[in-house]
PDB file of N, CA and C in Angstrom:
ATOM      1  N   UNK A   1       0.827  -1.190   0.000  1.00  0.00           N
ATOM      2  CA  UNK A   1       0.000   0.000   0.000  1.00  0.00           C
ATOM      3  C   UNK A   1       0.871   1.252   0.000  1.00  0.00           C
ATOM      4  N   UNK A   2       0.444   2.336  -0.233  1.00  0.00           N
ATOM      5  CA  UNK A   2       0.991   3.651  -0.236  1.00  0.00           C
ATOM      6  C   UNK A   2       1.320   4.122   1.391  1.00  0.00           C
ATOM      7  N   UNK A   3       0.932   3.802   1.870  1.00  0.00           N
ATOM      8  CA  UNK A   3       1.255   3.744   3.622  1.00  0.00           C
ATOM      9  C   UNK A   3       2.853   3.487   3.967  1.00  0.00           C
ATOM     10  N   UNK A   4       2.697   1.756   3.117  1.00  0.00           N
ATOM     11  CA  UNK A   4       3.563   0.972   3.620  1.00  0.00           C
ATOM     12  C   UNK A   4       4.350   1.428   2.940  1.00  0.00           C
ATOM     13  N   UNK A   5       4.464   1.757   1.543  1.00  0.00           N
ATOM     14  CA  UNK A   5       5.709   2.515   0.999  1.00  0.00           C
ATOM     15  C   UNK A   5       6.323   3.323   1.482  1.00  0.00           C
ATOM     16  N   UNK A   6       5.606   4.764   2.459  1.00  0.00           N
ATOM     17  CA  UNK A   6       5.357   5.698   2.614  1.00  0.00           C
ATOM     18  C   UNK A   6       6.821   5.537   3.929  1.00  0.00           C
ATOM     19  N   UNK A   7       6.270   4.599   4.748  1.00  0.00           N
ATOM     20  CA  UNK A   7       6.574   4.109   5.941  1.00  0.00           C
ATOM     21  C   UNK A   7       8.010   3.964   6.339  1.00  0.00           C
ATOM     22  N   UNK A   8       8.167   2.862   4.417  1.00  0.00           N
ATOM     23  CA  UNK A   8       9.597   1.934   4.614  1.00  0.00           C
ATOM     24  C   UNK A   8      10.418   3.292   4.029  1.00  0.00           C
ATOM     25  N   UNK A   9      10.135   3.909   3.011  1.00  0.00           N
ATOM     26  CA  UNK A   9      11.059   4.888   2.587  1.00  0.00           C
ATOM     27  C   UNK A   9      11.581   6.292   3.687  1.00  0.00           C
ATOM     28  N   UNK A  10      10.330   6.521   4.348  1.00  0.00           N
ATOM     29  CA  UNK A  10      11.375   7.429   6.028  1.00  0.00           C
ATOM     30  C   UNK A  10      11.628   6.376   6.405  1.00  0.00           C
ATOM     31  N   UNK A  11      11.427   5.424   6.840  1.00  0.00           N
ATOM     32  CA  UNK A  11      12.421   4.473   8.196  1.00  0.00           C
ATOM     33  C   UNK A  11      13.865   4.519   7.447  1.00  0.00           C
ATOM     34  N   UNK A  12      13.457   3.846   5.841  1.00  0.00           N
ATOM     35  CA  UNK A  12      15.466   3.762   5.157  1.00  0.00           C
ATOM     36  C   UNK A  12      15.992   4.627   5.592  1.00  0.00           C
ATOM     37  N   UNK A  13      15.399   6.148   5.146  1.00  0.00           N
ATOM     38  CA  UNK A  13      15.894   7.174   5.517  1.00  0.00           C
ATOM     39  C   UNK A  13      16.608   7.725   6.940  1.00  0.00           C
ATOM     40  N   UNK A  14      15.580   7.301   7.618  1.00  0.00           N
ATOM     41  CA  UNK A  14      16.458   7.682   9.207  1.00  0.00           C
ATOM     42  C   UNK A  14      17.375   6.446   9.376  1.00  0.00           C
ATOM     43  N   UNK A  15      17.322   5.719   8.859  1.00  0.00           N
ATOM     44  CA  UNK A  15      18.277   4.537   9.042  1.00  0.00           C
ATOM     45  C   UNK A  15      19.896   4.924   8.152  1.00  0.00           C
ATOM     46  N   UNK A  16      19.479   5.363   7.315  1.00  0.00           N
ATOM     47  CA  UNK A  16      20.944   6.039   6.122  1.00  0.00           C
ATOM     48  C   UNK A  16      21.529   7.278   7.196  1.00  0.00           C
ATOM     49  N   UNK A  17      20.715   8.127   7.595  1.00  0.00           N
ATOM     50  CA  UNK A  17      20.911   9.177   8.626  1.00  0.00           C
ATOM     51  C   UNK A  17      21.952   8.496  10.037  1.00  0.00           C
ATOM     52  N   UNK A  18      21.178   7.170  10.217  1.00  0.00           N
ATOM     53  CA  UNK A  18      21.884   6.983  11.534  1.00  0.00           C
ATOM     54  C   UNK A  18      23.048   6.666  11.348  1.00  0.00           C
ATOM     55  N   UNK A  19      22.921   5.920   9.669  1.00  0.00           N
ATOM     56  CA  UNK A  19      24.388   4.730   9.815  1.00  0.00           C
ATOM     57  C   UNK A  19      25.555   6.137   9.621  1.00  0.00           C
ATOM     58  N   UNK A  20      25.042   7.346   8.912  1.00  0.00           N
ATOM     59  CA  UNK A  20      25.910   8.237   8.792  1.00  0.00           C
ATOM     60  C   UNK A  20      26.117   9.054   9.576  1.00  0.00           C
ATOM     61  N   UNK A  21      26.040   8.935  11.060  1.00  0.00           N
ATOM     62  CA  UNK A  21      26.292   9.408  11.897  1.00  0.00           C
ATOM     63  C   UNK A  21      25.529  10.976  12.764  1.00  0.00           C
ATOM     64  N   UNK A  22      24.428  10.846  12.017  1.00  0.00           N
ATOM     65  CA  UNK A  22      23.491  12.108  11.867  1.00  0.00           C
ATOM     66  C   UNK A  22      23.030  11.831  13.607  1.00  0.00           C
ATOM     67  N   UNK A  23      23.034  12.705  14.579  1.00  0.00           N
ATOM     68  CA  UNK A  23      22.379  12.733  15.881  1.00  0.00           C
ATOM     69  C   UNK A  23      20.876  12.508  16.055  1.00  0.00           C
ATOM     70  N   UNK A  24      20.980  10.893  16.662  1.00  0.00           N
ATOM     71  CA  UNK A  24      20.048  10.153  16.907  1.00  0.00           C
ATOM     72  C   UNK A  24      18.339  11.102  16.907  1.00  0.00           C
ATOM     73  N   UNK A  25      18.530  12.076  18.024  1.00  0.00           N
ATOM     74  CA  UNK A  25      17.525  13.025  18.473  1.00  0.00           C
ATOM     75  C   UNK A  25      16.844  13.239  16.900  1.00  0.00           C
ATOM     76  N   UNK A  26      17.713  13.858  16.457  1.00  0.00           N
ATOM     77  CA  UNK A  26      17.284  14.834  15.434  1.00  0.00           C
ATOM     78  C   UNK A  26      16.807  13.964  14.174  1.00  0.00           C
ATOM     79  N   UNK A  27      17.052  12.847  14.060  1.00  0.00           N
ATOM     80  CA  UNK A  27      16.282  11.713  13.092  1.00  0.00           C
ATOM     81  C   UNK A  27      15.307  11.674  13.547  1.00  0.00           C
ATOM     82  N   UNK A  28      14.965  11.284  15.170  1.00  0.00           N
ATOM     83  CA  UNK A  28      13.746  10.656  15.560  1.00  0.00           C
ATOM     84  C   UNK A  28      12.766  11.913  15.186  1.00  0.00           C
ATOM     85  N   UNK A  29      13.124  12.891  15.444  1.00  0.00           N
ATOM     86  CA  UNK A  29      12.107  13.979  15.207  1.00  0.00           C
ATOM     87  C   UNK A  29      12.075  14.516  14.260  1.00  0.00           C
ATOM     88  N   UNK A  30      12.929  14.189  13.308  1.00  0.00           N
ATOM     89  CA  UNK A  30      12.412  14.410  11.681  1.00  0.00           C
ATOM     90  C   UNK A  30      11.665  13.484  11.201  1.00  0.00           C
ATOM     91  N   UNK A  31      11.767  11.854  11.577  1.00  0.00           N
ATOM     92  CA  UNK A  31      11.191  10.542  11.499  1.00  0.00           C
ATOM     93  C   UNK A  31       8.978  11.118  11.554  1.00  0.00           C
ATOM     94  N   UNK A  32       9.352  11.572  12.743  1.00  0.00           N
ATOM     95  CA  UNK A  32       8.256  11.960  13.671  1.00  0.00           C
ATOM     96  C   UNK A  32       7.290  12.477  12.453  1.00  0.00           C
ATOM     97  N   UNK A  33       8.056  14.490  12.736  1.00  0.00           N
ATOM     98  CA  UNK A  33       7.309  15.153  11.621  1.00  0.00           C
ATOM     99  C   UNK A  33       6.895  14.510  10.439  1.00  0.00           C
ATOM    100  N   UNK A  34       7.989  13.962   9.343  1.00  0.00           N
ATOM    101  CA  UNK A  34       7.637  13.115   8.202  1.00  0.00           C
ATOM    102  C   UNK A  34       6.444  12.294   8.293  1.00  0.00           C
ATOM    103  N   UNK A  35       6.359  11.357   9.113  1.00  0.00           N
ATOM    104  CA  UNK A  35       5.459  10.582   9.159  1.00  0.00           C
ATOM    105  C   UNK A  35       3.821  11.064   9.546  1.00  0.00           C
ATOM    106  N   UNK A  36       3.882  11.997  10.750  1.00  0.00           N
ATOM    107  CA  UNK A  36       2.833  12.482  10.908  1.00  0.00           C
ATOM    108  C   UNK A  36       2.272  13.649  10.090  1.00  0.00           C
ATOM    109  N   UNK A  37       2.794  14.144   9.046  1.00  0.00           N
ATOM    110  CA  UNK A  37       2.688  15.122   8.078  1.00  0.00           C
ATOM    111  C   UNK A  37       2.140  14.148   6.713  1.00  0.00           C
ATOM    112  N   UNK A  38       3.046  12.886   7.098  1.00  0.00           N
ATOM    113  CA  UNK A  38       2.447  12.083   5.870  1.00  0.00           C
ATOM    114  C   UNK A  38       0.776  11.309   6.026  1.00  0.00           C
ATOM    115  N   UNK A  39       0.772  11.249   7.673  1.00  0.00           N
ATOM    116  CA  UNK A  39      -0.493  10.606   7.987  1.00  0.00           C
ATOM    117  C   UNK A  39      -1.831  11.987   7.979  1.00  0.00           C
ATOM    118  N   UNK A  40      -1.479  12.630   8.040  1.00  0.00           N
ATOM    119  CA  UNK A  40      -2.530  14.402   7.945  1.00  0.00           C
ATOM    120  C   UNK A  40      -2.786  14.853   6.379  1.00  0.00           C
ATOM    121  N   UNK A  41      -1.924  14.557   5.642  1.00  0.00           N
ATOM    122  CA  UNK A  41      -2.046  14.522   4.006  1.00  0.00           C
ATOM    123  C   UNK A  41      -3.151  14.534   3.931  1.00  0.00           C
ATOM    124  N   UNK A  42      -3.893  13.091   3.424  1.00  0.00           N
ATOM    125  CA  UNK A  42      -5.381  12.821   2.873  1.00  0.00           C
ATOM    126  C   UNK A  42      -6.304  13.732   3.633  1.00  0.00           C
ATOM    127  N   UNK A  43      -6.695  13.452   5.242  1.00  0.00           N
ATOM    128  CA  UNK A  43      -7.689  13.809   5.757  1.00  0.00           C
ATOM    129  C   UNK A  43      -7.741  14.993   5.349  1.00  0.00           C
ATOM    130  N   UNK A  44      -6.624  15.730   5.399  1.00  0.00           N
ATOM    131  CA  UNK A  44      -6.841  17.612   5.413  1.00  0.00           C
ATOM    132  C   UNK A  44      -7.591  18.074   4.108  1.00  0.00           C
ATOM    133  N   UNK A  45      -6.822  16.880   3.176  1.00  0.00           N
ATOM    134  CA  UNK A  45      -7.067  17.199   2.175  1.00  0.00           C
ATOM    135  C   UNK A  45      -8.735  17.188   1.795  1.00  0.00           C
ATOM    136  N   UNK A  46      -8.904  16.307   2.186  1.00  0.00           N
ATOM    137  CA  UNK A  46     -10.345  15.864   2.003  1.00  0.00           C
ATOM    138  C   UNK A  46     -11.504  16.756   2.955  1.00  0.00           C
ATOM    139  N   UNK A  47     -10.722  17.589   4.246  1.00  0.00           N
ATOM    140  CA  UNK A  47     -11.722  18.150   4.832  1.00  0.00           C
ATOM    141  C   UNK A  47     -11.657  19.759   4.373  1.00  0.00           C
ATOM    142  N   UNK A  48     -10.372  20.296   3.452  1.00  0.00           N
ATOM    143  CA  UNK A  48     -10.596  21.463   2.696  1.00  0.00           C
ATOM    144  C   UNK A  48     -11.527  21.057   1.440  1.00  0.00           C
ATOM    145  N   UNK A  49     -11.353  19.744   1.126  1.00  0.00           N
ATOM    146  CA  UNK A  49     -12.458  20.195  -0.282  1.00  0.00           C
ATOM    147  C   UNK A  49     -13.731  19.761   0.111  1.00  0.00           C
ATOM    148  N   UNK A  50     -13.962  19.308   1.313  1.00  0.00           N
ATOM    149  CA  UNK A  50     -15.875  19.322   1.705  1.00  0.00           C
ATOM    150  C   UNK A  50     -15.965  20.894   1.979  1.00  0.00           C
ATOM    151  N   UNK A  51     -15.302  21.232   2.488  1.00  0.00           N
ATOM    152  CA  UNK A  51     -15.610  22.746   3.489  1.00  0.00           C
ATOM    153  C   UNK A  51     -16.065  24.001   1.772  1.00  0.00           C
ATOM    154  N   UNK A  52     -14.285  23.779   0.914  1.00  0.00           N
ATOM    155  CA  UNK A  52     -14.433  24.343  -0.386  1.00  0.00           C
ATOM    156  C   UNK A  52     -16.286  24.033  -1.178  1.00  0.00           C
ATOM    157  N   UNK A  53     -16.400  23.058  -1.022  1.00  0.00           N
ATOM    158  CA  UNK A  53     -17.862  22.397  -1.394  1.00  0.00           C
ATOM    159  C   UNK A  53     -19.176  22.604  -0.930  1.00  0.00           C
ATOM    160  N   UNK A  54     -18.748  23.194   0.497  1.00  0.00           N
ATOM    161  CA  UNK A  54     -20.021  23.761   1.289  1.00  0.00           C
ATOM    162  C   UNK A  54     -20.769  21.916   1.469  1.00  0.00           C
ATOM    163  N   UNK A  55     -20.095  20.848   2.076  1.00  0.00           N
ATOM    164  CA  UNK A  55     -20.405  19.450   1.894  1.00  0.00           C
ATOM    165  C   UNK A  55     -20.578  19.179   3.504  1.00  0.00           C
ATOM    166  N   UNK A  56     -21.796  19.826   4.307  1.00  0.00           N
ATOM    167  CA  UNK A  56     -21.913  19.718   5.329  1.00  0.00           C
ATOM    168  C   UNK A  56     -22.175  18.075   5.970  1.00  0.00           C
ATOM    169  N   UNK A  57     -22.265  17.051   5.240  1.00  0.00           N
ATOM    170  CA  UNK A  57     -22.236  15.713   5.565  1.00  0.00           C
ATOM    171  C   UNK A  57     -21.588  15.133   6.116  1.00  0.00           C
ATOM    172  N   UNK A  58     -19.691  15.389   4.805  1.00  0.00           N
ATOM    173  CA  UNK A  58     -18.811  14.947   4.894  1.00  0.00           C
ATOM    174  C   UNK A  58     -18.165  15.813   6.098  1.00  0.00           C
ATOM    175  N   UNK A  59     -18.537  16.706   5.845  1.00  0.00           N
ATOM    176  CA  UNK A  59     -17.459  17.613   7.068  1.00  0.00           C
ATOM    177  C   UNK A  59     -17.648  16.721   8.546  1.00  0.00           C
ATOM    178  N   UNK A  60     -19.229  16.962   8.603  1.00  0.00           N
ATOM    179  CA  UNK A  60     -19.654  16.209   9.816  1.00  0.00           C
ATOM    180  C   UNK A  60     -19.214  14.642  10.323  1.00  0.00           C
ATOM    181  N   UNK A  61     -19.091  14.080   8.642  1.00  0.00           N
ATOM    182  CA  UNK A  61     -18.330  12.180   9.223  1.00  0.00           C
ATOM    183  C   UNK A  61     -17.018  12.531   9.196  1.00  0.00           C
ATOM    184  N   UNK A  62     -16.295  13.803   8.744  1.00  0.00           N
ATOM    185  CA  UNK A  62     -14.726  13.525   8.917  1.00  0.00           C
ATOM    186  C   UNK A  62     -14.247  13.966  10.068  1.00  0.00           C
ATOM    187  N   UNK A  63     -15.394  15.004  10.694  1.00  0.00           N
ATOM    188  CA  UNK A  63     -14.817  15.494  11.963  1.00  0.00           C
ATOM    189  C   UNK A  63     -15.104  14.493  12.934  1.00  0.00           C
ATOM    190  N   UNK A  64     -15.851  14.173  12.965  1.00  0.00           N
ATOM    191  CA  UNK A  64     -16.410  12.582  14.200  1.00  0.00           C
ATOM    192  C   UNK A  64     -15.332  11.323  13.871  1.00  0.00           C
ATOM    193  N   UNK A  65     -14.882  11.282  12.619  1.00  0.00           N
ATOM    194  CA  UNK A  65     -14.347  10.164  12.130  1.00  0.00           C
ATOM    195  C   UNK A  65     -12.319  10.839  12.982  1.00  0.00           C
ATOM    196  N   UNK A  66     -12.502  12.201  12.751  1.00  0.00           N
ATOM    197  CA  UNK A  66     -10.778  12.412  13.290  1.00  0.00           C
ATOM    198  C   UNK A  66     -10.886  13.298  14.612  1.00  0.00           C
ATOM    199  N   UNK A  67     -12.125  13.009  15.054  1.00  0.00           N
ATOM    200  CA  UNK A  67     -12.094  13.227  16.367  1.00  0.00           C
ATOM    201  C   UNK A  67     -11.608  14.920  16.445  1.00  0.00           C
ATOM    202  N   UNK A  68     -12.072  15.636  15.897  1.00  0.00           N
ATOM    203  CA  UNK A  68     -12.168  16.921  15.626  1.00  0.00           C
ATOM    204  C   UNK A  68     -13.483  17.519  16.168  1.00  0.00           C
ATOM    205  N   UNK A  69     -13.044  18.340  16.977  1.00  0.00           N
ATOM    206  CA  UNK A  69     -14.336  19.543  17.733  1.00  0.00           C
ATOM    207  C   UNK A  69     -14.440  20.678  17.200  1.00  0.00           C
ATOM    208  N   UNK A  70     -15.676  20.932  16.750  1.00  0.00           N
ATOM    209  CA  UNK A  70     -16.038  22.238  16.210  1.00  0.00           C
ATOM    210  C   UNK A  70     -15.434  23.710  16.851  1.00  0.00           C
ATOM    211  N   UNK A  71     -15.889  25.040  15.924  1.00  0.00           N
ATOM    212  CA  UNK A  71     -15.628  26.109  16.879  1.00  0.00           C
ATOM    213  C   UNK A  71     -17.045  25.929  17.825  1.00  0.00           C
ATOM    214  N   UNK A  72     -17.850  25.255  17.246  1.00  0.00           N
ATOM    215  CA  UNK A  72     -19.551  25.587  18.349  1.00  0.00           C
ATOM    216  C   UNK A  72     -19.301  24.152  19.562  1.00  0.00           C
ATOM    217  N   UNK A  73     -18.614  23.897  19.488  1.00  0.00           N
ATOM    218  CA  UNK A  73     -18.790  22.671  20.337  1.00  0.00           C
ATOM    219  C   UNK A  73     -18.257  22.929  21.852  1.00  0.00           C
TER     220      UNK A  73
END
């Protein structure tokens, strides 16, 4: 899957980083960002183009679905 691609290509990466002597810290938290920037991709994406859409449905299953609280809530 695109996940798993997603996944193995930062891990190589912080792994090429480590073997080259790059400070442990500073992989893990580039590791970090990367990954969680890669996991926020779709959803965001998908909750700017309901909002762009005026798609009060979807907004409503993506915010319940990512555990997102309104400004009215």
């Amino acid at each position: 899957t695109q996940s798993e691609e997603q996944k193995e290509k930062l891990q190589n990466r912080a792994l090429n980083q480590l073997a080259e002597g790059k400070d442990p810290e500073q992989v893990l938290i580039e590791l970090a960002n990367k990954l969680t920037n890669s996991l926020m991709h779709a959803p965001t994406k998908a909750l700017k183009s309901a909002a762009l859409n005026q798609d009060h449905q979807k907004l409503a299953f993506l915010r319940q679905a990512l555990d997102i609280k309104s400004s009215q809530d």
